[in-house]
Amino acid sequence: TRGPAKDPPAVITVEEGSIGGFGSHVCQFLALEGLLDGQLKFRPMTLPDRYIEHGSQQDQLDEAGLTAPHIFRTAMSLAGKMVGVAGM
């Protein structure tokens, strides 16, 4: 459906994949529908294009910036609020 992207001021996609995955498809859709021509803010959060050391899944997600505090900080920055998150 096209409705949900027309109402919120921001869209964040989060995936344990690299650039070119779900977030890229969402961005392509938003662009083709003209939804990025206005006030809608879009931020894809993906694994970085670099080697991540072996470790627990949580450690790897933390290093990649894909944990709940990272997602929260991204959401708050889109809302125009600067926040500090403990442990980051």
PDB file of N, CA and C in Angstrom:
ATOM      1  N   THR A   1       0.828  -1.190   0.000  1.00  0.00           N
ATOM      2  CA  THR A   1       0.000   0.000   0.000  1.00  0.00           C
ATOM      3  C   THR A   1       0.872   1.254   0.000  1.00  0.00           C
ATOM      4  N   ARG A   2       0.384   2.309  -0.599  1.00  0.00           N
ATOM      5  CA  ARG A   2       1.149   3.550  -0.696  1.00  0.00           C
ATOM      6  C   ARG A   2       0.837   4.502   0.458  1.00  0.00           C
ATOM      7  N   GLY A   3      -0.201   4.234   1.206  1.00  0.00           N
ATOM      8  CA  GLY A   3      -0.638   5.134   2.258  1.00  0.00           C
ATOM      9  C   GLY A   3       0.347   5.401   3.376  1.00  0.00           C
ATOM     10  N   PRO A   4       0.982   4.383   3.958  1.00  0.00           N
ATOM     11  CA  PRO A   4       1.828   4.630   5.115  1.00  0.00           C
ATOM     12  C   PRO A   4       2.978   5.600   4.867  1.00  0.00           C
ATOM     13  N   ALA A   5       3.538   5.639   3.679  1.00  0.00           N
ATOM     14  CA  ALA A   5       4.674   6.527   3.427  1.00  0.00           C
ATOM     15  C   ALA A   5       4.242   7.968   3.193  1.00  0.00           C
ATOM     16  N   LYS A   6       2.958   8.209   3.021  1.00  0.00           N
ATOM     17  CA  LYS A   6       2.500   9.568   2.769  1.00  0.00           C
ATOM     18  C   LYS A   6       2.244  10.345   4.051  1.00  0.00           C
ATOM     19  N   ASP A   7       2.066   9.658   5.152  1.00  0.00           N
ATOM     20  CA  ASP A   7       1.724  10.333   6.395  1.00  0.00           C
ATOM     21  C   ASP A   7       2.899  10.596   7.332  1.00  0.00           C
ATOM     22  N   PRO A   8       3.813   9.646   7.543  1.00  0.00           N
ATOM     23  CA  PRO A   8       4.861   9.900   8.533  1.00  0.00           C
ATOM     24  C   PRO A   8       5.906  10.880   7.989  1.00  0.00           C
ATOM     25  N   PRO A   9       6.548  11.630   8.879  1.00  0.00           N
ATOM     26  CA  PRO A   9       7.591  12.548   8.434  1.00  0.00           C
ATOM     27  C   PRO A   9       8.908  11.832   8.121  1.00  0.00           C
ATOM     28  N   ALA A  10       9.035  10.557   8.548  1.00  0.00           N
ATOM     29  CA  ALA A  10      10.296   9.852   8.343  1.00  0.00           C
ATOM     30  C   ALA A  10      10.057   8.350   8.198  1.00  0.00           C
ATOM     31  N   VAL A  11      10.940   7.704   7.433  1.00  0.00           N
ATOM     32  CA  VAL A  11      10.938   6.261   7.276  1.00  0.00           C
ATOM     33  C   VAL A  11      12.354   5.777   7.531  1.00  0.00           C
ATOM     34  N   ILE A  12      12.488   4.782   8.396  1.00  0.00           N
ATOM     35  CA  ILE A  12      13.783   4.158   8.681  1.00  0.00           C
ATOM     36  C   ILE A  12      13.652   2.682   8.357  1.00  0.00           C
ATOM     37  N   THR A  13      14.571   2.165   7.548  1.00  0.00           N
ATOM     38  CA  THR A  13      14.609   0.724   7.322  1.00  0.00           C
ATOM     39  C   THR A  13      15.836   0.187   8.027  1.00  0.00           C
ATOM     40  N   VAL A  14      15.695  -0.983   8.630  1.00  0.00           N
ATOM     41  CA  VAL A  14      16.795  -1.616   9.360  1.00  0.00           C
ATOM     42  C   VAL A  14      16.914  -3.041   8.847  1.00  0.00           C
ATOM     43  N   GLU A  15      18.118  -3.418   8.426  1.00  0.00           N
ATOM     44  CA  GLU A  15      18.312  -4.779   7.918  1.00  0.00           C
ATOM     45  C   GLU A  15      19.715  -5.272   8.224  1.00  0.00           C
ATOM     46  N   GLU A  16      19.818  -6.562   8.428  1.00  0.00           N
ATOM     47  CA  GLU A  16      21.115  -7.201   8.647  1.00  0.00           C
ATOM     48  C   GLU A  16      21.692  -7.629   7.304  1.00  0.00           C
ATOM     49  N   GLY A  17      21.615  -6.757   6.351  1.00  0.00           N
ATOM     50  CA  GLY A  17      22.169  -6.991   5.030  1.00  0.00           C
ATOM     51  C   GLY A  17      22.955  -5.764   4.619  1.00  0.00           C
ATOM     52  N   SER A  18      23.583  -5.853   3.466  1.00  0.00           N
ATOM     53  CA  SER A  18      24.395  -4.729   3.007  1.00  0.00           C
ATOM     54  C   SER A  18      23.578  -3.840   2.081  1.00  0.00           C
ATOM     55  N   ILE A  19      24.206  -2.788   1.633  1.00  0.00           N
ATOM     56  CA  ILE A  19      23.577  -1.856   0.702  1.00  0.00           C
ATOM     57  C   ILE A  19      23.099  -2.629  -0.523  1.00  0.00           C
ATOM     58  N   GLY A  20      21.921  -2.305  -0.993  1.00  0.00           N
ATOM     59  CA  GLY A  20      21.365  -2.981  -2.154  1.00  0.00           C
ATOM     60  C   GLY A  20      20.237  -3.933  -1.801  1.00  0.00           C
ATOM     61  N   GLY A  21      19.868  -3.972  -0.528  1.00  0.00           N
ATOM     62  CA  GLY A  21      18.813  -4.881  -0.084  1.00  0.00           C
ATOM     63  C   GLY A  21      17.475  -4.176   0.075  1.00  0.00           C
ATOM     64  N   PHE A  22      16.788  -4.509   1.150  1.00  0.00           N
ATOM     65  CA  PHE A  22      15.442  -4.011   1.406  1.00  0.00           C
ATOM     66  C   PHE A  22      15.382  -2.483   1.394  1.00  0.00           C
ATOM     67  N   GLY A  23      16.313  -1.841   2.084  1.00  0.00           N
ATOM     68  CA  GLY A  23      16.315  -0.380   2.149  1.00  0.00           C
ATOM     69  C   GLY A  23      16.430   0.256   0.780  1.00  0.00           C
ATOM     70  N   SER A  24      17.226  -0.336  -0.089  1.00  0.00           N
ATOM     71  CA  SER A  24      17.364   0.185  -1.453  1.00  0.00           C
ATOM     72  C   SER A  24      16.064   0.047  -2.232  1.00  0.00           C
ATOM     73  N   HIS A  25      15.367  -1.052  -2.017  1.00  0.00           N
ATOM     74  CA  HIS A  25      14.084  -1.243  -2.690  1.00  0.00           C
ATOM     75  C   HIS A  25      13.050  -0.238  -2.186  1.00  0.00           C
ATOM     76  N   VAL A  26      13.042   0.010  -0.886  1.00  0.00           N
ATOM     77  CA  VAL A  26      12.114   0.996  -0.322  1.00  0.00           C
ATOM     78  C   VAL A  26      12.432   2.382  -0.883  1.00  0.00           C
ATOM     79  N   CYS A  27      13.705   2.728  -0.949  1.00  0.00           N
ATOM     80  CA  CYS A  27      14.120   4.030  -1.479  1.00  0.00           C
ATOM     81  C   CYS A  27      13.697   4.176  -2.939  1.00  0.00           C
ATOM     82  N   GLN A  28      13.898   3.138  -3.721  1.00  0.00           N
ATOM     83  CA  GLN A  28      13.497   3.155  -5.132  1.00  0.00           C
ATOM     84  C   GLN A  28      11.990   3.387  -5.257  1.00  0.00           C
ATOM     85  N   PHE A  29      11.205   2.684  -4.444  1.00  0.00           N
ATOM     86  CA  PHE A  29       9.755   2.847  -4.470  1.00  0.00           C
ATOM     87  C   PHE A  29       9.369   4.278  -4.104  1.00  0.00           C
ATOM     88  N   LEU A  30       9.946   4.793  -3.004  1.00  0.00           N
ATOM     89  CA  LEU A  30       9.616   6.144  -2.566  1.00  0.00           C
ATOM     90  C   LEU A  30       9.967   7.172  -3.635  1.00  0.00           C
ATOM     91  N   ALA A  31      11.116   6.976  -4.287  1.00  0.00           N
ATOM     92  CA  ALA A  31      11.538   7.908  -5.332  1.00  0.00           C
ATOM     93  C   ALA A  31      10.599   7.856  -6.537  1.00  0.00           C
ATOM     94  N   LEU A  32      10.260   6.662  -6.980  1.00  0.00           N
ATOM     95  CA  LEU A  32       9.384   6.537  -8.148  1.00  0.00           C
ATOM     96  C   LEU A  32       7.987   7.093  -7.894  1.00  0.00           C
ATOM     97  N   GLU A  33       7.539   7.018  -6.648  1.00  0.00           N
ATOM     98  CA  GLU A  33       6.223   7.548  -6.294  1.00  0.00           C
ATOM     99  C   GLU A  33       6.260   9.049  -6.003  1.00  0.00           C
ATOM    100  N   GLY A  34       7.454   9.647  -6.065  1.00  0.00           N
ATOM    101  CA  GLY A  34       7.587  11.076  -5.798  1.00  0.00           C
ATOM    102  C   GLY A  34       7.523  11.440  -4.338  1.00  0.00           C
ATOM    103  N   LEU A  35       7.616  10.444  -3.475  1.00  0.00           N
ATOM    104  CA  LEU A  35       7.470  10.693  -2.032  1.00  0.00           C
ATOM    105  C   LEU A  35       8.727  11.288  -1.399  1.00  0.00           C
ATOM    106  N   LEU A  36       9.838  11.298  -2.130  1.00  0.00           N
ATOM    107  CA  LEU A  36      11.059  11.918  -1.608  1.00  0.00           C
ATOM    108  C   LEU A  36      11.198  13.362  -2.096  1.00  0.00           C
ATOM    109  N   ASP A  37      10.210  13.854  -2.824  1.00  0.00           N
ATOM    110  CA  ASP A  37      10.261  15.206  -3.368  1.00  0.00           C
ATOM    111  C   ASP A  37       9.790  16.256  -2.373  1.00  0.00           C
ATOM    112  N   GLY A  38       9.249  15.818  -1.253  1.00  0.00           N
ATOM    113  CA  GLY A  38       8.710  16.755  -0.271  1.00  0.00           C
ATOM    114  C   GLY A  38       9.480  16.718   1.036  1.00  0.00           C
ATOM    115  N   GLN A  39       8.742  16.568   2.111  1.00  0.00           N
ATOM    116  CA  GLN A  39       9.313  16.644   3.453  1.00  0.00           C
ATOM    117  C   GLN A  39       9.699  15.294   4.051  1.00  0.00           C
ATOM    118  N   LEU A  40       9.353  14.184   3.389  1.00  0.00           N
ATOM    119  CA  LEU A  40       9.640  12.858   3.938  1.00  0.00           C
ATOM    120  C   LEU A  40      11.145  12.636   4.050  1.00  0.00           C
ATOM    121  N   LYS A  41      11.584  12.214   5.218  1.00  0.00           N
ATOM    122  CA  LYS A  41      12.993  11.890   5.459  1.00  0.00           C
ATOM    123  C   LYS A  41      13.134  10.375   5.444  1.00  0.00           C
ATOM    124  N   PHE A  42      14.195   9.877   4.803  1.00  0.00           N
ATOM    125  CA  PHE A  42      14.415   8.444   4.685  1.00  0.00           C
ATOM    126  C   PHE A  42      15.834   8.110   5.112  1.00  0.00           C
ATOM    127  N   ARG A  43      15.976   7.114   5.988  1.00  0.00           N
ATOM    128  CA  ARG A  43      17.290   6.657   6.428  1.00  0.00           C
ATOM    129  C   ARG A  43      17.335   5.137   6.405  1.00  0.00           C
ATOM    130  N   PRO A  44      18.163   4.563   5.525  1.00  0.00           N
ATOM    131  CA  PRO A  44      18.372   3.122   5.557  1.00  0.00           C
ATOM    132  C   PRO A  44      19.502   2.781   6.528  1.00  0.00           C
ATOM    133  N   MET A  45      19.302   1.785   7.345  1.00  0.00           N
ATOM    134  CA  MET A  45      20.351   1.323   8.255  1.00  0.00           C
ATOM    135  C   MET A  45      20.701  -0.100   7.837  1.00  0.00           C
ATOM    136  N   THR A  46      21.945  -0.290   7.383  1.00  0.00           N
ATOM    137  CA  THR A  46      22.406  -1.584   6.890  1.00  0.00           C
ATOM    138  C   THR A  46      23.758  -1.918   7.494  1.00  0.00           C
ATOM    139  N   LEU A  47      24.212  -3.124   7.219  1.00  0.00           N
ATOM    140  CA  LEU A  47      25.572  -3.478   7.610  1.00  0.00           C
ATOM    141  C   LEU A  47      26.548  -2.624   6.815  1.00  0.00           C
ATOM    142  N   PRO A  48      27.630  -2.185   7.435  1.00  0.00           N
ATOM    143  CA  PRO A  48      28.609  -1.382   6.694  1.00  0.00           C
ATOM    144  C   PRO A  48      29.350  -2.251   5.676  1.00  0.00           C
ATOM    145  N   ASP A  49      29.879  -1.616   4.667  1.00  0.00           N
ATOM    146  CA  ASP A  49      30.621  -2.315   3.626  1.00  0.00           C
ATOM    147  C   ASP A  49      32.082  -2.463   4.058  1.00  0.00           C
ATOM    148  N   ARG A  50      32.272  -3.225   5.112  1.00  0.00           N
ATOM    149  CA  ARG A  50      33.615  -3.494   5.644  1.00  0.00           C
ATOM    150  C   ARG A  50      33.566  -4.771   6.467  1.00  0.00           C
ATOM    151  N   TYR A  51      34.737  -5.305   6.755  1.00  0.00           N
ATOM    152  CA  TYR A  51      34.840  -6.527   7.533  1.00  0.00           C
ATOM    153  C   TYR A  51      34.464  -6.245   8.991  1.00  0.00           C
ATOM    154  N   ILE A  52      33.679  -7.124   9.574  1.00  0.00           N
ATOM    155  CA  ILE A  52      33.339  -7.041  10.996  1.00  0.00           C
ATOM    156  C   ILE A  52      33.915  -8.282  11.666  1.00  0.00           C
ATOM    157  N   GLU A  53      34.645  -8.069  12.735  1.00  0.00           N
ATOM    158  CA  GLU A  53      35.286  -9.165  13.457  1.00  0.00           C
ATOM    159  C   GLU A  53      34.264 -10.193  13.930  1.00  0.00           C
ATOM    160  N   HIS A  54      34.714 -11.430  14.035  1.00  0.00           N
ATOM    161  CA  HIS A  54      33.860 -12.481  14.575  1.00  0.00           C
ATOM    162  C   HIS A  54      33.514 -12.171  16.018  1.00  0.00           C
ATOM    163  N   GLY A  55      32.348 -12.568  16.422  1.00  0.00           N
ATOM    164  CA  GLY A  55      31.897 -12.352  17.788  1.00  0.00           C
ATOM    165  C   GLY A  55      30.441 -12.756  17.873  1.00  0.00           C
ATOM    166  N   SER A  56      29.855 -12.440  18.998  1.00  0.00           N
ATOM    167  CA  SER A  56      28.427 -12.755  19.143  1.00  0.00           C
ATOM    168  C   SER A  56      27.627 -11.881  18.176  1.00  0.00           C
ATOM    169  N   GLN A  57      26.402 -12.306  17.889  1.00  0.00           N
ATOM    170  CA  GLN A  57      25.562 -11.516  17.001  1.00  0.00           C
ATOM    171  C   GLN A  57      25.361 -10.119  17.576  1.00  0.00           C
ATOM    172  N   GLN A  58      25.157 -10.031  18.879  1.00  0.00           N
ATOM    173  CA  GLN A  58      24.949  -8.728  19.516  1.00  0.00           C
ATOM    174  C   GLN A  58      26.171  -7.839  19.362  1.00  0.00           C
ATOM    175  N   ASP A  59      27.374  -8.399  19.540  1.00  0.00           N
ATOM    176  CA  ASP A  59      28.601  -7.617  19.377  1.00  0.00           C
ATOM    177  C   ASP A  59      28.745  -7.116  17.942  1.00  0.00           C
ATOM    178  N   GLN A  60      28.408  -7.968  16.975  1.00  0.00           N
ATOM    179  CA  GLN A  60      28.515  -7.576  15.571  1.00  0.00           C
ATOM    180  C   GLN A  60      27.491  -6.488  15.220  1.00  0.00           C
ATOM    181  N   LEU A  61      26.270  -6.622  15.729  1.00  0.00           N
ATOM    182  CA  LEU A  61      25.261  -5.602  15.476  1.00  0.00           C
ATOM    183  C   LEU A  61      25.645  -4.279  16.115  1.00  0.00           C
ATOM    184  N   ASP A  62      26.246  -4.354  17.304  1.00  0.00           N
ATOM    185  CA  ASP A  62      26.697  -3.136  17.976  1.00  0.00           C
ATOM    186  C   ASP A  62      27.783  -2.451  17.147  1.00  0.00           C
ATOM    187  N   GLU A  63      28.741  -3.212  16.668  1.00  0.00           N
ATOM    188  CA  GLU A  63      29.819  -2.635  15.854  1.00  0.00           C
ATOM    189  C   GLU A  63      29.263  -2.056  14.552  1.00  0.00           C
ATOM    190  N   ALA A  64      28.224  -2.682  14.008  1.00  0.00           N
ATOM    191  CA  ALA A  64      27.621  -2.228  12.759  1.00  0.00           C
ATOM    192  C   ALA A  64      26.673  -1.042  12.955  1.00  0.00           C
ATOM    193  N   GLY A  65      26.309  -0.747  14.205  1.00  0.00           N
ATOM    194  CA  GLY A  65      25.383   0.347  14.468  1.00  0.00           C
ATOM    195  C   GLY A  65      23.933  -0.020  14.222  1.00  0.00           C
ATOM    196  N   LEU A  66      23.575  -1.277  14.476  1.00  0.00           N
ATOM    197  CA  LEU A  66      22.212  -1.740  14.218  1.00  0.00           C
ATOM    198  C   LEU A  66      21.491  -2.223  15.476  1.00  0.00           C
ATOM    199  N   THR A  67      21.872  -1.717  16.629  1.00  0.00           N
ATOM    200  CA  THR A  67      21.201  -2.089  17.872  1.00  0.00           C
ATOM    201  C   THR A  67      20.071  -1.100  18.164  1.00  0.00           C
ATOM    202  N   ALA A  68      19.226  -1.449  19.117  1.00  0.00           N
ATOM    203  CA  ALA A  68      18.106  -0.576  19.480  1.00  0.00           C
ATOM    204  C   ALA A  68      18.558   0.842  19.822  1.00  0.00           C
ATOM    205  N   PRO A  69      19.632   1.038  20.612  1.00  0.00           N
ATOM    206  CA  PRO A  69      20.061   2.421  20.881  1.00  0.00           C
ATOM    207  C   PRO A  69      20.470   3.176  19.620  1.00  0.00           C
ATOM    208  N   HIS A  70      21.114   2.489  18.671  1.00  0.00           N
ATOM    209  CA  HIS A  70      21.492   3.144  17.418  1.00  0.00           C
ATOM    210  C   HIS A  70      20.252   3.540  16.613  1.00  0.00           C
ATOM    211  N   ILE A  71      19.286   2.648  16.572  1.00  0.00           N
ATOM    212  CA  ILE A  71      18.052   2.930  15.833  1.00  0.00           C
ATOM    213  C   ILE A  71      17.317   4.096  16.501  1.00  0.00           C
ATOM    214  N   PHE A  72      17.276   4.098  17.829  1.00  0.00           N
ATOM    215  CA  PHE A  72      16.641   5.186  18.576  1.00  0.00           C
ATOM    216  C   PHE A  72      17.313   6.511  18.267  1.00  0.00           C
ATOM    217  N   ARG A  73      18.646   6.527  18.286  1.00  0.00           N
ATOM    218  CA  ARG A  73      19.389   7.761  18.005  1.00  0.00           C
ATOM    219  C   ARG A  73      19.097   8.255  16.586  1.00  0.00           C
ATOM    220  N   THR A  74      19.010   7.338  15.621  1.00  0.00           N
ATOM    221  CA  THR A  74      18.685   7.727  14.254  1.00  0.00           C
ATOM    222  C   THR A  74      17.287   8.334  14.190  1.00  0.00           C
ATOM    223  N   ALA A  75      16.327   7.706  14.856  1.00  0.00           N
ATOM    224  CA  ALA A  75      14.958   8.219  14.860  1.00  0.00           C
ATOM    225  C   ALA A  75      14.892   9.603  15.505  1.00  0.00           C
ATOM    226  N   MET A  76      15.575   9.776  16.604  1.00  0.00           N
ATOM    227  CA  MET A  76      15.554  11.069  17.283  1.00  0.00           C
ATOM    228  C   MET A  76      16.233  12.153  16.444  1.00  0.00           C
ATOM    229  N   SER A  77      17.296  11.792  15.732  1.00  0.00           N
ATOM    230  CA  SER A  77      17.966  12.786  14.884  1.00  0.00           C
ATOM    231  C   SER A  77      17.046  13.213  13.740  1.00  0.00           C
ATOM    232  N   LEU A  78      16.251  12.284  13.214  1.00  0.00           N
ATOM    233  CA  LEU A  78      15.291  12.642  12.178  1.00  0.00           C
ATOM    234  C   LEU A  78      14.195  13.547  12.724  1.00  0.00           C
ATOM    235  N   ALA A  79      13.915  13.404  14.000  1.00  0.00           N
ATOM    236  CA  ALA A  79      12.901  14.245  14.645  1.00  0.00           C
ATOM    237  C   ALA A  79      13.483  15.592  15.081  1.00  0.00           C
ATOM    238  N   GLY A  80      14.780  15.779  14.819  1.00  0.00           N
ATOM    239  CA  GLY A  80      15.426  17.040  15.173  1.00  0.00           C
ATOM    240  C   GLY A  80      15.852  17.123  16.617  1.00  0.00           C
ATOM    241  N   LYS A  81      15.982  15.955  17.248  1.00  0.00           N
ATOM    242  CA  LYS A  81      16.391  15.936  18.661  1.00  0.00           C
ATOM    243  C   LYS A  81      17.743  15.237  18.783  1.00  0.00           C
ATOM    244  N   MET A  82      18.679  15.913  19.365  1.00  0.00           N
ATOM    245  CA  MET A  82      19.986  15.297  19.599  1.00  0.00           C
ATOM    246  C   MET A  82      19.943  14.612  20.961  1.00  0.00           C
ATOM    247  N   VAL A  83      20.274  13.337  20.982  1.00  0.00           N
ATOM    248  CA  VAL A  83      20.243  12.585  22.225  1.00  0.00           C
ATOM    249  C   VAL A  83      21.543  11.816  22.377  1.00  0.00           C
ATOM    250  N   GLY A  84      21.954  11.661  23.599  1.00  0.00           N
ATOM    251  CA  GLY A  84      23.082  10.797  23.900  1.00  0.00           C
ATOM    252  C   GLY A  84      22.534   9.468  24.387  1.00  0.00           C
ATOM    253  N   VAL A  85      23.126   8.396  23.930  1.00  0.00           N
ATOM    254  CA  VAL A  85      22.684   7.086  24.362  1.00  0.00           C
ATOM    255  C   VAL A  85      23.838   6.415  25.076  1.00  0.00           C
ATOM    256  N   ALA A  86      23.604   5.980  26.296  1.00  0.00           N
ATOM    257  CA  ALA A  86      24.656   5.333  27.092  1.00  0.00           C
ATOM    258  C   ALA A  86      25.233   4.153  26.359  1.00  0.00           C
ATOM    259  N   GLY A  87      26.537   4.018  26.421  1.00  0.00           N
ATOM    260  CA  GLY A  87      27.209   2.872  25.835  1.00  0.00           C
ATOM    261  C   GLY A  87      27.529   3.030  24.358  1.00  0.00           C
ATOM    262  N   MET A  88      27.283   4.214  23.822  1.00  0.00           N
ATOM    263  CA  MET A  88      27.561   4.424  22.401  1.00  0.00           C
ATOM    264  C   MET A  88      28.705   5.388  22.222  1.00  0.00           C
TER     265      MET A  88
END
